[in-house]
Amino acid sequence: MTRLLSTDVTTHPLTLEPVAPELVDEGSPRAGATTLGALGGSADGVGVGIWELTEGTSRDVEVDEVFVVLTGAGTLVFDDGERIDLRPGVAVRLAEGDRTTWTITQPLRKIWVA
């Protein structure tokens, strides 16, 4: 078992790729993610990782996840109208199937558990 997952999750290397054009509402956002490890073994499917999204506005359909914003800023709007301002330290619970719009004003990096 590896105990140290990253020496610095704020600078851990990620490869950023363009968000699919059909999901982009504004700008040219790029996203990247990496899984750092699994919790309780891989059989239960629970993992932890890092995700980053650059400036712009894009849509997504979510999976069950809890995340904490590490760096950056923006807003997350759910199809039901709920709006969450994103900044370092904010913790959010996403449910599978949530339809969201991410408007990122400063490259946002989060650590997730899903």
mmCIF file of C-alpha atoms in Angstrom:
data_model
loop_
_atom_site.group_PDB
_atom_site.id
_atom_site.type_symbol
_atom_site.label_atom_id
_atom_site.label_comp_id
_atom_site.label_asym_id
_atom_site.label_seq_id
_atom_site.Cartn_x
_atom_site.Cartn_y
_atom_site.Cartn_z
ATOM 1 C CA MET A 1 0.000 0.000 0.000
ATOM 2 C CA THR A 2 1.292 3.424 -0.935
ATOM 3 C CA ARG A 3 0.655 5.954 1.812
ATOM 4 C CA LEU A 4 2.044 9.089 0.170
ATOM 5 C CA LEU A 5 -0.260 9.900 -2.753
ATOM 6 C CA SER A 6 1.268 13.251 -3.742
ATOM 7 C CA THR A 7 3.935 15.514 -2.304
ATOM 8 C CA ASP A 8 1.863 18.565 -3.329
ATOM 9 C CA VAL A 9 -1.653 18.249 -4.756
ATOM 10 C CA THR A 10 -1.629 21.921 -5.773
ATOM 11 C CA THR A 11 1.231 21.360 -8.243
ATOM 12 C CA HIS A 12 0.873 17.632 -9.015
ATOM 13 C CA PRO A 13 1.359 17.285 -12.803
ATOM 14 C CA LEU A 14 -1.791 16.910 -14.901
ATOM 15 C CA THR A 15 -2.235 16.721 -18.657
ATOM 16 C CA LEU A 16 -4.886 19.223 -19.722
ATOM 17 C CA GLU A 17 -6.989 18.544 -22.816
ATOM 18 C CA PRO A 18 -9.649 20.734 -24.488
ATOM 19 C CA VAL A 19 -13.171 20.197 -23.160
ATOM 20 C CA ALA A 20 -15.398 18.633 -25.833
ATOM 21 C CA PRO A 21 -16.729 21.498 -28.017
ATOM 22 C CA GLU A 22 -20.368 20.442 -27.555
ATOM 23 C CA LEU A 23 -19.983 21.030 -23.777
ATOM 24 C CA VAL A 24 -18.358 24.474 -24.027
ATOM 25 C CA ASP A 25 -20.543 27.578 -23.643
ATOM 26 C CA GLU A 26 -17.756 30.174 -23.495
ATOM 27 C CA GLY A 27 -13.998 30.336 -23.894
ATOM 28 C CA SER A 28 -11.638 27.435 -24.490
ATOM 29 C CA PRO A 29 -11.555 25.513 -21.211
ATOM 30 C CA ARG A 30 -9.127 22.632 -20.778
ATOM 31 C CA ALA A 31 -9.492 19.867 -18.195
ATOM 32 C CA GLY A 32 -7.301 17.164 -16.729
ATOM 33 C CA ALA A 33 -7.532 14.583 -13.986
ATOM 34 C CA THR A 34 -5.577 11.845 -12.314
ATOM 35 C CA THR A 35 -6.533 9.169 -9.833
ATOM 36 C CA LEU A 36 -4.160 9.085 -6.890
ATOM 37 C CA GLY A 37 -5.419 5.860 -5.375
ATOM 38 C CA ALA A 38 -8.300 3.690 -4.237
ATOM 39 C CA LEU A 39 -9.805 3.572 -0.761
ATOM 40 C CA GLY A 40 -10.412 0.232 0.899
ATOM 41 C CA GLY A 41 -9.075 -1.654 -2.116
ATOM 42 C CA SER A 42 -10.313 -1.407 -5.658
ATOM 43 C CA ALA A 43 -13.312 -3.740 -5.147
ATOM 44 C CA ASP A 44 -15.568 -0.999 -3.771
ATOM 45 C CA GLY A 45 -14.698 1.429 -6.544
ATOM 46 C CA VAL A 46 -13.998 4.407 -4.262
ATOM 47 C CA GLY A 47 -11.076 6.503 -5.425
ATOM 48 C CA VAL A 48 -9.383 9.789 -4.715
ATOM 49 C CA GLY A 49 -7.842 12.094 -7.263
ATOM 50 C CA ILE A 50 -7.117 15.560 -8.574
ATOM 51 C CA TRP A 51 -9.024 17.427 -11.294
ATOM 52 C CA GLU A 52 -8.358 20.809 -12.900
ATOM 53 C CA LEU A 53 -10.386 23.059 -15.212
ATOM 54 C CA THR A 54 -9.110 26.267 -16.822
ATOM 55 C CA GLU A 55 -11.023 29.475 -17.510
ATOM 56 C CA GLY A 56 -14.257 29.327 -19.457
ATOM 57 C CA THR A 57 -17.791 27.978 -19.130
ATOM 58 C CA SER A 58 -18.680 24.357 -19.745
ATOM 59 C CA ARG A 59 -21.386 21.849 -18.860
ATOM 60 C CA ASP A 60 -21.134 18.394 -17.321
ATOM 61 C CA VAL A 61 -23.193 15.485 -16.024
ATOM 62 C CA GLU A 62 -21.797 14.451 -12.662
ATOM 63 C CA VAL A 63 -20.988 11.226 -10.825
ATOM 64 C CA ASP A 64 -21.346 10.678 -7.061
ATOM 65 C CA GLU A 65 -18.482 12.708 -5.664
ATOM 66 C CA VAL A 66 -17.306 14.884 -2.819
ATOM 67 C CA PHE A 67 -14.649 17.467 -3.628
ATOM 68 C CA VAL A 68 -12.681 20.249 -1.982
ATOM 69 C CA VAL A 69 -11.383 23.195 -3.999
ATOM 70 C CA LEU A 70 -7.611 23.540 -3.625
ATOM 71 C CA THR A 71 -6.905 26.555 -5.864
ATOM 72 C CA GLY A 72 -8.736 28.851 -8.263
ATOM 73 C CA ALA A 73 -12.177 30.416 -8.451
ATOM 74 C CA GLY A 74 -15.474 30.198 -10.264
ATOM 75 C CA THR A 75 -19.091 29.206 -9.889
ATOM 76 C CA LEU A 76 -20.933 25.926 -10.146
ATOM 77 C CA VAL A 77 -24.601 26.122 -11.145
ATOM 78 C CA PHE A 78 -26.942 23.139 -10.988
ATOM 79 C CA ASP A 79 -29.875 22.740 -13.380
ATOM 80 C CA ASP A 80 -32.244 23.256 -10.412
ATOM 81 C CA GLY A 81 -30.790 26.774 -10.005
ATOM 82 C CA GLU A 82 -28.552 26.198 -6.978
ATOM 83 C CA ARG A 83 -25.335 28.194 -7.299
ATOM 84 C CA ILE A 84 -22.105 27.563 -5.384
ATOM 85 C CA ASP A 85 -19.215 30.017 -5.406
ATOM 86 C CA LEU A 86 -15.991 28.053 -5.742
ATOM 87 C CA ARG A 87 -12.789 29.124 -3.963
ATOM 88 C CA PRO A 88 -10.083 27.336 -1.958
ATOM 89 C CA GLY A 89 -11.511 25.425 0.971
ATOM 90 C CA VAL A 90 -15.062 25.022 -0.386
ATOM 91 C CA ALA A 91 -16.380 21.432 -0.110
ATOM 92 C CA VAL A 92 -19.161 20.229 -2.439
ATOM 93 C CA ARG A 93 -21.270 17.076 -2.759
ATOM 94 C CA LEU A 94 -22.289 16.056 -6.297
ATOM 95 C CA ALA A 95 -24.894 13.379 -7.001
ATOM 96 C CA GLU A 96 -24.807 11.047 -9.978
ATOM 97 C CA GLY A 97 -26.772 12.590 -12.821
ATOM 98 C CA ASP A 98 -26.540 16.200 -11.595
ATOM 99 C CA ARG A 99 -26.378 18.498 -14.611
ATOM 100 C CA THR A 100 -24.018 21.366 -13.941
ATOM 101 C CA THR A 101 -22.474 24.440 -15.521
ATOM 102 C CA TRP A 102 -18.949 25.372 -14.448
ATOM 103 C CA THR A 103 -17.870 28.992 -14.971
ATOM 104 C CA ILE A 104 -14.193 29.227 -14.078
ATOM 105 C CA THR A 105 -12.527 32.637 -13.667
ATOM 106 C CA GLN A 106 -9.184 31.357 -12.314
ATOM 107 C CA PRO A 107 -7.865 27.848 -13.088
ATOM 108 C CA LEU A 108 -9.613 25.619 -10.557
ATOM 109 C CA ARG A 109 -8.061 22.543 -9.008
ATOM 110 C CA LYS A 110 -9.942 20.188 -6.702
ATOM 111 C CA ILE A 111 -9.286 16.969 -4.879
ATOM 112 C CA TRP A 112 -12.142 14.510 -5.241
ATOM 113 C CA VAL A 113 -13.389 11.316 -3.639
ATOM 114 C CA ALA A 114 -15.786 9.264 -5.763
#
